Short mmCIF file of C-alpha atoms and ligand atoms in Angstrom, two decimals:
data_model
loop_
_atom_site.label_atom_id
_atom_site.label_comp_id
_atom_site.label_asym_id
_atom_site.label_seq_id
_atom_site.Cartn_x
_atom_site.Cartn_y
_atom_site.Cartn_z
CA MET A 1 142.39 129.51 60.55
CA THR A 2 139.16 128.97 58.63
CA ALA A 3 138.95 131.01 55.45
CA ILE A 4 135.94 132.87 54.21
CA ALA A 5 134.67 131.22 50.97
CA SER A 6 131.98 133.68 49.99
CA VAL A 7 130.11 136.82 51.04
CA LYS A 8 126.73 137.28 49.53
CA GLY A 9 124.18 140.06 49.95
CA ARG A 10 120.39 139.66 49.68
CA ARG A 11 117.51 142.06 49.83
CA VAL A 12 115.13 141.28 52.66
CA TRP A 13 112.44 143.38 54.37
CA ASP A 14 112.25 145.02 57.87
CA SER A 15 109.53 145.46 60.48
CA ARG A 16 108.28 148.64 58.81
CA GLY A 17 108.04 146.92 55.36
CA HIS A 18 111.15 148.74 54.01
CA PRO A 19 113.91 146.86 52.14
CA THR A 20 117.14 146.17 54.01
CA VAL A 21 120.46 144.27 53.51
CA GLU A 22 121.09 140.68 54.64
CA VAL A 23 124.63 139.30 54.32
CA GLU A 24 125.49 135.62 54.26
CA VAL A 25 129.09 134.60 54.91
CA THR A 26 130.06 130.96 53.99
CA LEU A 27 133.30 129.40 55.18
CA GLU A 28 135.53 126.76 53.50
CA THR A 29 134.31 124.39 56.11
CA GLY A 30 130.70 124.96 55.00
CA ALA A 31 129.78 126.92 58.19
CA VAL A 32 127.44 129.83 57.48
CA GLY A 33 126.74 133.05 59.28
CA ARG A 34 124.02 135.53 58.49
CA ALA A 35 122.96 138.94 59.64
CA ILE A 36 120.53 141.67 58.66
CA ALA A 37 121.03 145.53 58.97
CA PRO A 38 118.43 147.29 61.10
CA ALA A 39 117.35 150.90 60.34
CA GLY A 40 116.65 153.88 62.56
CA ALA A 41 114.06 156.62 62.24
CA SER A 42 115.38 159.07 64.81
CA ARG A 43 118.98 158.93 63.56
CA GLY A 44 121.88 160.86 64.94
CA THR A 45 123.64 163.11 62.33
CA ARG A 46 127.04 161.53 63.21
CA GLU A 47 126.08 157.88 62.82
CA ALA A 48 127.03 155.61 59.86
CA ILE A 49 124.88 156.35 56.76
CA ASP A 50 122.41 153.81 55.51
CA LEU A 51 123.07 153.73 51.72
CA ARG A 52 119.70 154.00 49.92
CA ASP A 53 118.89 154.17 46.23
CA GLY A 54 116.73 157.27 46.36
CA GLY A 55 114.18 157.97 43.60
CA THR A 56 110.58 157.11 43.83
CA ALA A 57 110.57 153.31 43.81
CA LEU A 58 110.26 151.75 47.32
CA ARG A 59 109.93 155.23 48.72
CA GLY A 60 113.60 155.84 47.83
CA LYS A 61 114.64 153.13 50.31
CA GLY A 62 115.92 150.58 47.80
CA VAL A 63 119.20 148.84 48.74
CA ALA A 64 120.53 147.90 45.33
CA ARG A 65 123.57 150.22 45.84
CA ALA A 66 124.36 148.76 49.31
CA LEU A 67 124.07 145.19 47.92
CA ALA A 68 126.48 146.22 45.11
CA SER A 69 128.95 147.39 47.78
CA VAL A 70 128.78 143.85 49.26
CA THR A 71 129.14 142.03 45.97
CA ASP A 72 131.59 144.30 44.13
CA THR A 73 133.78 145.71 46.78
CA ILE A 74 133.49 143.98 50.21
CA ALA A 75 133.26 140.33 49.07
CA PRO A 76 136.46 140.33 46.88
CA ALA A 77 138.40 141.90 49.83
CA LEU A 78 137.22 139.33 52.35
CA VAL A 79 137.19 135.98 50.54
CA GLY A 80 140.18 133.93 51.65
CA ARG A 81 140.60 135.78 54.94
CA ASP A 82 140.53 134.14 58.39
CA VAL A 83 137.02 134.36 59.75
CA THR A 84 138.26 134.44 63.41
CA ASP A 85 140.13 137.69 62.74
CA GLN A 86 137.10 139.99 63.29
CA ALA A 87 139.24 143.04 63.94
CA GLY A 88 141.23 142.39 60.70
CA ALA A 89 138.10 141.87 58.61
CA ASP A 90 136.50 145.07 59.95
CA ALA A 91 139.79 147.02 59.38
CA THR A 92 139.75 145.73 55.82
CA ILE A 93 136.07 147.00 55.41
CA LEU A 94 137.08 150.37 56.91
CA GLY A 95 140.03 150.62 54.55
CA LEU A 96 137.51 150.29 51.57
CA ASP A 97 135.58 153.32 52.76
CA THR A 98 137.49 156.25 54.10
CA SER A 99 134.53 158.57 54.26
CA PRO A 100 133.74 159.64 57.83
CA LEU A 101 130.20 158.12 57.95
CA LYS A 102 130.64 155.06 55.65
CA GLU A 103 128.57 156.68 52.88
CA THR A 104 130.74 155.05 50.09
CA LEU A 105 129.91 151.46 51.04
CA GLY A 106 126.82 152.20 53.22
CA GLY A 107 126.68 151.43 56.99
CA ASN A 108 123.90 149.01 56.12
CA ALA A 109 126.28 146.99 53.91
CA THR A 110 129.18 147.16 56.50
CA VAL A 111 127.12 146.22 59.58
CA ALA A 112 125.39 143.24 58.00
CA THR A 113 128.79 141.93 56.71
CA SER A 114 130.62 142.48 59.98
CA LEU A 115 127.90 140.75 62.04
CA ALA A 116 127.64 137.88 59.52
CA ILE A 117 131.46 137.25 59.91
CA LEU A 118 130.92 137.06 63.70
CA HIS A 119 128.01 134.58 63.21
CA ALA A 120 130.07 132.48 60.80
CA ALA A 121 133.03 132.26 63.22
CA ALA A 122 130.68 131.16 66.04
CA ALA A 123 129.03 128.52 63.73
CA ASP A 124 132.47 127.28 62.76
CA ALA A 125 133.40 126.95 66.42
CA ARG A 126 130.04 125.19 67.00
CA GLN A 127 129.19 127.70 69.70
CA PRO A 128 126.20 129.88 70.27
CA LEU A 129 127.11 133.54 69.27
CA TRP A 130 127.02 134.89 72.84
CA ARG A 131 129.56 132.27 73.92
CA HIS A 132 131.79 132.93 70.94
CA VAL A 133 131.64 136.67 71.76
CA ALA A 134 132.69 136.07 75.40
CA ASN A 135 135.52 133.79 74.32
CA HIS A 136 136.73 136.11 71.56
CA TYR A 137 136.69 139.29 73.65
CA GLY A 138 137.53 137.71 77.01
CA THR A 139 134.37 138.90 78.67
CA THR A 140 132.14 137.36 81.34
CA PRO A 141 128.70 136.69 79.92
CA SER A 142 125.57 137.71 81.89
CA LEU A 143 121.92 138.19 80.99
CA PRO A 144 121.26 141.96 80.56
CA LEU A 145 118.84 144.19 82.39
CA PRO A 146 116.04 144.93 79.81
CA GLU A 147 114.62 148.47 79.10
CA ILE A 148 111.18 147.85 77.67
CA GLN A 149 108.94 150.37 75.95
CA ILE A 150 105.27 150.74 77.18
CA PHE A 151 104.34 153.78 75.01
CA GLY A 152 105.92 154.92 71.82
CA GLY A 153 106.10 158.48 70.79
CA GLY A 154 108.16 160.93 68.70
CA ALA A 155 109.31 159.72 65.32
CA HIS A 156 107.92 156.24 66.18
CA ALA A 157 104.28 157.29 66.59
CA GLY A 158 103.57 160.12 64.15
CA ARG A 159 104.98 162.57 66.68
CA ARG A 160 101.70 162.21 68.73
CA VAL A 161 103.69 162.87 71.87
CA ASP A 162 107.06 164.54 71.75
CA ILE A 163 108.98 162.17 74.00
CA GLN A 164 110.00 159.02 72.09
CA ASP A 165 110.15 156.21 74.56
CA PHE A 166 108.25 155.71 77.79
CA MET A 167 109.82 152.53 79.24
CA ILE A 168 110.11 150.45 82.31
CA MET A 169 113.04 148.56 83.79
CA VAL A 170 112.69 145.87 86.51
CA PRO A 171 116.06 146.18 88.35
CA GLY A 172 114.47 144.58 91.41
CA ALA A 173 113.83 141.28 89.60
CA THR A 174 115.99 138.32 90.45
CA THR A 175 115.79 136.55 86.96
CA PHE A 176 115.33 137.56 83.39
CA ASP A 177 112.15 135.59 83.27
CA GLU A 178 110.67 137.64 86.09
CA VAL A 179 111.38 140.80 84.12
CA MET A 180 109.21 139.38 81.28
CA GLU A 181 106.43 138.50 83.66
CA VAL A 182 106.32 141.97 85.33
CA THR A 183 106.56 143.66 81.92
CA ASN A 184 103.59 141.70 80.64
CA GLU A 185 101.48 142.86 83.61
CA VAL A 186 102.47 146.51 83.24
CA TYR A 187 102.12 146.55 79.45
CA PHE A 188 98.55 145.20 79.56
CA ALA A 189 97.67 147.34 82.59
CA ALA A 190 98.71 150.42 80.66
CA GLY A 191 96.63 149.34 77.62
CA ASP A 192 93.58 148.79 79.83
CA ILE A 193 93.84 152.18 81.40
CA MET A 194 94.23 153.89 78.04
CA ALA A 195 91.39 151.98 76.41
CA ARG A 196 89.08 152.88 79.30
CA ARG A 197 89.87 156.55 78.85
CA GLY A 198 89.75 156.64 75.06
CA LYS A 199 93.51 157.31 74.83
CA LEU A 200 94.56 154.24 72.89
CA ALA A 201 95.28 155.01 69.29
CA GLY A 202 97.05 151.81 68.29
CA VAL A 203 100.57 150.32 68.39
CA ALA A 204 103.71 152.34 67.63
CA ASP A 205 106.80 151.30 65.56
CA GLU A 206 108.48 149.42 68.28
CA GLY A 207 105.36 147.61 69.62
CA GLY A 208 104.49 150.00 72.50
CA TRP A 209 101.05 151.57 72.76
CA TRP A 210 100.45 154.54 70.46
CA PRO A 211 98.93 157.03 72.85
CA SER A 212 96.63 160.00 72.34
CA PHE A 213 97.61 161.89 75.45
CA ASP A 214 97.16 165.65 75.83
CA SER A 215 100.47 166.20 77.47
CA ASN A 216 103.80 164.40 77.80
CA GLU A 217 103.29 164.31 81.58
CA GLU A 218 99.98 162.46 81.10
CA ALA A 219 102.08 159.64 79.72
CA LEU A 220 104.23 159.61 82.85
CA GLU A 221 101.20 159.67 85.13
CA THR A 222 99.53 156.93 83.13
CA LEU A 223 102.71 154.79 83.37
CA VAL A 224 102.83 155.24 87.11
CA GLU A 225 99.20 154.14 87.37
CA ALA A 226 99.82 151.24 85.19
CA ILE A 227 102.77 150.10 87.38
CA SER A 228 100.48 150.30 90.38
CA LEU A 229 97.57 148.49 88.65
CA ALA A 230 100.03 145.68 87.88
CA GLY A 231 100.45 145.26 91.66
CA GLU A 232 103.83 146.95 91.85
CA THR A 233 105.03 149.97 93.95
CA PRO A 234 106.50 152.40 91.39
CA GLY A 235 110.18 152.91 92.19
CA ASP A 236 110.49 149.67 94.14
CA ARG A 237 111.06 146.65 91.91
CA VAL A 238 110.03 148.59 88.74
CA ILE A 239 111.30 152.03 87.62
CA ILE A 240 110.65 154.32 84.71
CA SER A 241 113.17 154.88 81.97
CA LEU A 242 112.78 157.64 79.25
CA ASP A 243 114.31 158.28 75.87
CA ILE A 244 113.63 161.95 75.31
CA ALA A 245 115.38 161.84 71.87
CA ALA A 246 115.51 165.58 72.15
CA SER A 247 117.35 166.05 68.77
CA GLU A 248 114.01 165.22 67.21
CA PHE A 249 112.38 168.36 68.60
CA GLY A 250 115.19 170.71 69.05
CA LYS A 251 118.21 172.27 67.39
CA GLN A 252 120.94 174.60 68.62
CA GLY A 253 119.51 174.85 72.10
CA ARG A 254 115.99 175.70 71.04
CA TYR A 255 113.37 173.05 71.75
CA ARG A 256 109.62 172.84 70.79
CA LEU A 257 107.15 170.53 72.40
CA ALA A 258 104.50 170.41 69.71
CA LEU A 259 101.96 168.53 71.86
CA GLU A 260 101.89 171.28 74.48
CA ASP A 261 102.66 174.14 71.99
CA ARG A 262 105.65 175.15 74.17
CA GLU A 263 109.02 176.47 73.14
CA MET A 264 111.91 176.46 75.40
CA ASP A 265 115.70 176.88 75.57
CA SER A 266 118.18 174.36 76.78
CA GLY A 267 118.07 175.61 80.39
CA GLN A 268 114.26 175.44 80.48
CA LEU A 269 114.30 171.88 79.07
CA VAL A 270 116.83 170.82 81.67
CA ASP A 271 114.62 172.42 84.32
CA MET A 272 111.49 170.69 83.04
CA LEU A 273 113.17 167.26 82.95
CA GLY A 274 114.58 167.89 86.46
CA GLY A 275 111.07 168.42 87.57
CA TRP A 276 110.02 165.14 86.09
CA LEU A 277 112.85 163.35 87.87
CA LYS A 278 111.54 164.76 91.13
CA SER A 279 107.87 163.79 90.53
CA TYR A 280 108.21 160.36 88.94
CA PRO A 281 110.36 157.30 89.73
CA ILE A 282 112.67 157.77 86.71
CA ALA A 283 116.12 156.16 87.13
CA SER A 284 117.33 156.31 83.54
CA ILE A 285 117.01 158.97 80.85
CA GLU A 286 118.35 159.00 77.26
CA ASP A 287 119.29 162.04 75.13
CA PRO A 288 117.73 164.55 77.50
CA VAL A 289 119.07 167.33 75.23
CA GLY A 290 119.95 167.51 71.54
CA GLU A 291 123.05 166.03 69.94
CA ASP A 292 124.31 169.62 69.28
CA ASP A 293 123.86 170.74 72.86
CA PRO A 294 126.96 169.78 74.82
CA GLU A 295 126.46 172.63 77.37
CA GLY A 296 122.99 171.31 78.05
CA MET A 297 124.23 167.69 78.44
CA ALA A 298 126.99 168.75 80.73
CA GLU A 299 124.59 170.89 82.85
CA PHE A 300 122.03 168.00 83.00
CA THR A 301 124.74 165.50 84.04
CA ARG A 302 126.15 167.92 86.61
CA ARG A 303 122.73 168.18 88.23
CA HIS A 304 121.57 164.56 87.92
CA GLY A 305 124.44 162.35 87.04
CA ALA A 306 124.78 161.13 90.60
CA ASP A 307 121.08 160.11 90.71
CA VAL A 308 120.08 158.79 87.40
CA GLN A 309 121.57 156.99 84.42
CA ILE A 310 122.05 159.44 81.60
CA ILE A 311 122.47 157.68 78.23
CA GLY A 312 123.90 159.27 75.16
CA ASP A 313 122.37 157.79 71.94
CA ASP A 314 122.25 160.37 69.14
CA TYR A 315 124.64 162.23 71.37
CA LEU A 316 127.38 159.56 71.27
CA VAL A 317 126.40 157.47 68.21
CA THR A 318 128.27 154.36 69.46
CA ASN A 319 131.59 156.19 68.99
CA ALA A 320 134.47 155.45 71.35
CA ARG A 321 136.09 158.83 70.81
CA LEU A 322 132.87 160.67 71.60
CA VAL A 323 132.46 158.52 74.77
CA GLU A 324 135.96 159.56 75.88
CA GLU A 325 135.28 163.21 75.12
CA ALA A 326 131.91 163.14 76.94
CA ALA A 327 133.54 161.55 79.99
CA ALA A 328 136.20 164.26 79.96
CA ALA A 329 133.49 166.94 79.65
CA GLY A 330 131.25 165.48 82.42
CA ALA A 331 128.50 164.73 79.90
CA CYS A 332 126.40 161.49 80.17
CA ASN A 333 127.29 158.50 82.31
CA ALA A 334 126.10 155.77 79.97
CA VAL A 335 126.11 154.99 76.26
CA LEU A 336 123.75 153.32 73.87
CA ILE A 337 125.46 150.75 71.72
CA LYS A 338 123.89 150.35 68.26
CA VAL A 339 126.09 148.27 66.00
CA ASN A 340 124.72 149.97 62.91
CA GLN A 341 125.51 153.48 64.28
CA ALA A 342 129.13 152.47 64.34
CA GLY A 343 128.96 150.23 61.18
CA THR A 344 131.12 147.34 62.37
CA VAL A 345 131.34 144.92 65.31
CA THR A 346 134.88 145.99 66.20
CA GLU A 347 134.04 149.68 66.50
CA SER A 348 130.99 148.80 68.64
CA VAL A 349 133.07 146.61 70.97
CA GLN A 350 135.61 149.45 71.16
CA THR A 351 132.84 151.75 72.36
CA PHE A 352 131.73 149.18 74.85
CA GLU A 353 135.29 149.04 76.16
CA ALA A 354 135.64 152.80 76.13
CA ALA A 355 132.43 152.98 78.26
CA ALA A 356 133.87 150.48 80.80
CA LYS A 357 137.06 152.50 81.04
CA ALA A 358 135.11 155.73 81.55
CA GLY A 359 132.87 154.12 84.20
CA PHE A 360 129.96 154.56 81.86
CA GLY A 361 127.03 152.07 81.62
CA ALA A 362 126.40 150.38 78.26
CA VAL A 363 122.98 149.62 76.79
CA VAL A 364 122.99 147.44 73.68
CA SER A 365 120.07 148.61 71.52
CA ALA A 366 117.87 147.72 68.54
CA ARG A 367 116.61 150.29 66.08
CA SER A 368 113.04 151.15 65.41
CA GLY A 369 113.24 149.28 62.08
CA GLU A 370 114.18 145.76 63.00
CA THR A 371 113.90 142.17 61.74
CA GLU A 372 114.12 138.62 63.11
CA ASP A 373 117.88 139.14 63.51
CA VAL A 374 118.75 138.52 67.18
CA SER A 375 122.49 139.35 67.06
CA ILE A 376 122.18 142.10 69.75
CA SER A 377 120.74 139.73 72.26
CA HIS A 378 123.92 137.63 71.83
CA LEU A 379 126.29 140.61 71.94
CA SER A 380 124.67 142.10 75.04
CA THR A 381 124.80 138.67 76.85
CA GLY A 382 128.31 137.78 75.57
CA LEU A 383 129.87 141.11 76.47
CA GLY A 384 128.13 140.96 79.85
CA GLY A 385 127.31 143.32 82.59
CA GLY A 386 124.96 145.40 80.61
CA GLN A 387 121.51 146.36 79.58
CA LEU A 388 119.42 145.59 76.49
CA LYS A 389 116.86 147.90 74.81
CA VAL A 390 114.88 146.31 71.92
CA GLY A 391 111.57 148.20 71.98
CA SER A 392 108.34 146.95 73.49
CA PHE A 393 106.60 143.73 74.49
CA THR A 394 104.75 142.89 71.28
CA ARG A 395 105.67 142.23 67.66
CA SER A 396 107.92 139.40 66.86
CA GLU A 397 110.99 141.39 65.80
CA ARG A 398 111.04 142.61 69.46
CA MET A 399 109.87 139.39 71.20
CA ALA A 400 112.43 137.38 69.21
CA LYS A 401 115.20 139.20 71.03
CA TRP A 402 113.69 138.83 74.52
CA ASN A 403 112.88 135.13 73.74
CA GLU A 404 116.43 134.53 72.65
CA CYS A 405 117.68 135.67 76.04
CA LEU A 406 115.39 133.16 77.76
CA ARG A 407 117.18 130.41 75.77
CA PHE A 408 120.53 131.74 77.11
CA GLN A 409 119.06 131.65 80.60
CA ASP A 410 118.66 127.87 80.22
CA ASP A 411 122.42 127.61 79.40
CA LEU A 412 123.86 130.18 81.72
CA GLY A 413 121.50 129.61 84.63
CA ALA A 414 118.97 132.05 86.04
CA GLY A 415 121.63 133.41 88.36
CA ALA A 416 123.54 134.87 85.40
CA PHE A 417 120.97 137.78 85.32
CA VAL A 418 122.80 141.07 86.03
CA GLY A 419 119.71 142.33 87.92
CA GLY A 420 119.90 145.91 89.26
CA ALA A 421 123.68 146.18 89.11
CA PRO A 422 123.72 148.53 86.11
CA LEU A 423 121.56 151.01 88.14
CA ALA A 424 123.49 150.54 91.43
CA ALA A 425 124.96 154.06 91.12
CA THR A 426 121.53 155.71 90.82
CA TRP A 427 118.94 156.69 93.48
CA TRP A 428 117.39 153.35 92.87
CA GLY A 429 120.65 151.59 93.87
CA ARG A 430 121.03 153.72 97.05
CA LYS A 431 117.40 153.21 98.05
CA ASN A 432 117.82 149.43 97.50
CA LYS A 433 121.00 149.32 99.67
CA GLU A 434 119.09 151.13 102.48
CA ASP A 435 116.16 148.82 102.12
CA ALA A 436 118.48 145.78 102.42
CA ALA A 437 120.35 147.15 105.53
P1 PGA B 1 115.81 154.80 66.03
O1 PGA B 1 115.42 155.09 67.57
O2 PGA B 1 116.12 153.43 65.91
O3 PGA B 1 114.50 155.23 65.37
O4 PGA B 1 116.86 155.78 65.69
C1 PGA B 1 115.81 154.32 68.66
C2 PGA B 1 116.34 155.20 69.76
O5 PGA B 1 116.35 156.45 69.63
O6 PGA B 1 116.81 154.69 70.81
ZN1 ZN B 2 117.45 156.99 71.52
#
């Protein structure tokens, strides 16, 4: 056993310039682990609460209270404990906050502490975090299949388009490095097309182009064009992935697409998205309906679950019980894993395990407010078999996470890339099998 000697909080700043919580865990051996809490903008109502100070200073986003949770409550309970007992440390943290959404301590305080403990244990074992994760949880590491944003929308781009993420995946690539190369070509091809047409308004929160399109479908058409301009056949090596983030524009089964001045009910939204799935090479879609629309999610999954990956983000909030319930109800077939939605490493890994048990895919994900912290690259690689979503292909808080995976590639070998396996059960997987036969 190696005991935790100190747990210290520090205010640092995220990619949107807002304050956030960093925690540093030092062990009796001198090993140090550090992690920073990210922050969402399109948050699920059932995810762990970021504790913020409120008031007018720092736009109400101060983290003095969250830092006080670390110093006054969490640190005294953890000092002296065995750093390798991640589950025990997380259970202790949970015991200090019995509120359902961690509003007493703050999910920002708990997630930074929990991840810092994991980092400290890895440092003490003189191992990279991904290898420590694989050893600790008995998993087989592999380099994840990335989901990379080309256009940002929704809450990440002033709601200029309603749909939040227009992304690509490169399941037909044979190495992680090849994914980066193809993404570079598609990203800049998209920018060129938009600039030429006067549709380029800037760069959105996660580094994707901030578009000034006239309809949500114009984004899809432009993305298909960009894939072609990059020399690819859309739907072949490269597919489209969408995060609809429908909770951002709909409640209680009523949805409003502001860009097109259209109101619709859940059935009409499901029909509209079904039409997109027919017309465009989309193999993955996230939160197609709102977090409060279980009938819509079950209906969408009944219609399209055998063809596309359907990811629950706001819908499942990295909660193992919600994954089990969704599987029983025939809703979704994949889950987004955001460590700060759950609030601790242990709960996130439990959700990852619940997904595997339910036959769900798992996509480890960043938030729209991020930092130089690259823990999720390690988690996704260490747990293995999965996918990684960290935003776009610019801005260092995003690129740091892709670049970190390239370092793992040197250790693990290029053959450790999971490739198209996570999409094997979709139309893309079937088409690929046929092509190979
Ligand atoms: P958020 O969005 O981090 O702003 O909540 C990311 C997502 O919806 O996947
Ligand atoms: Zn999402």
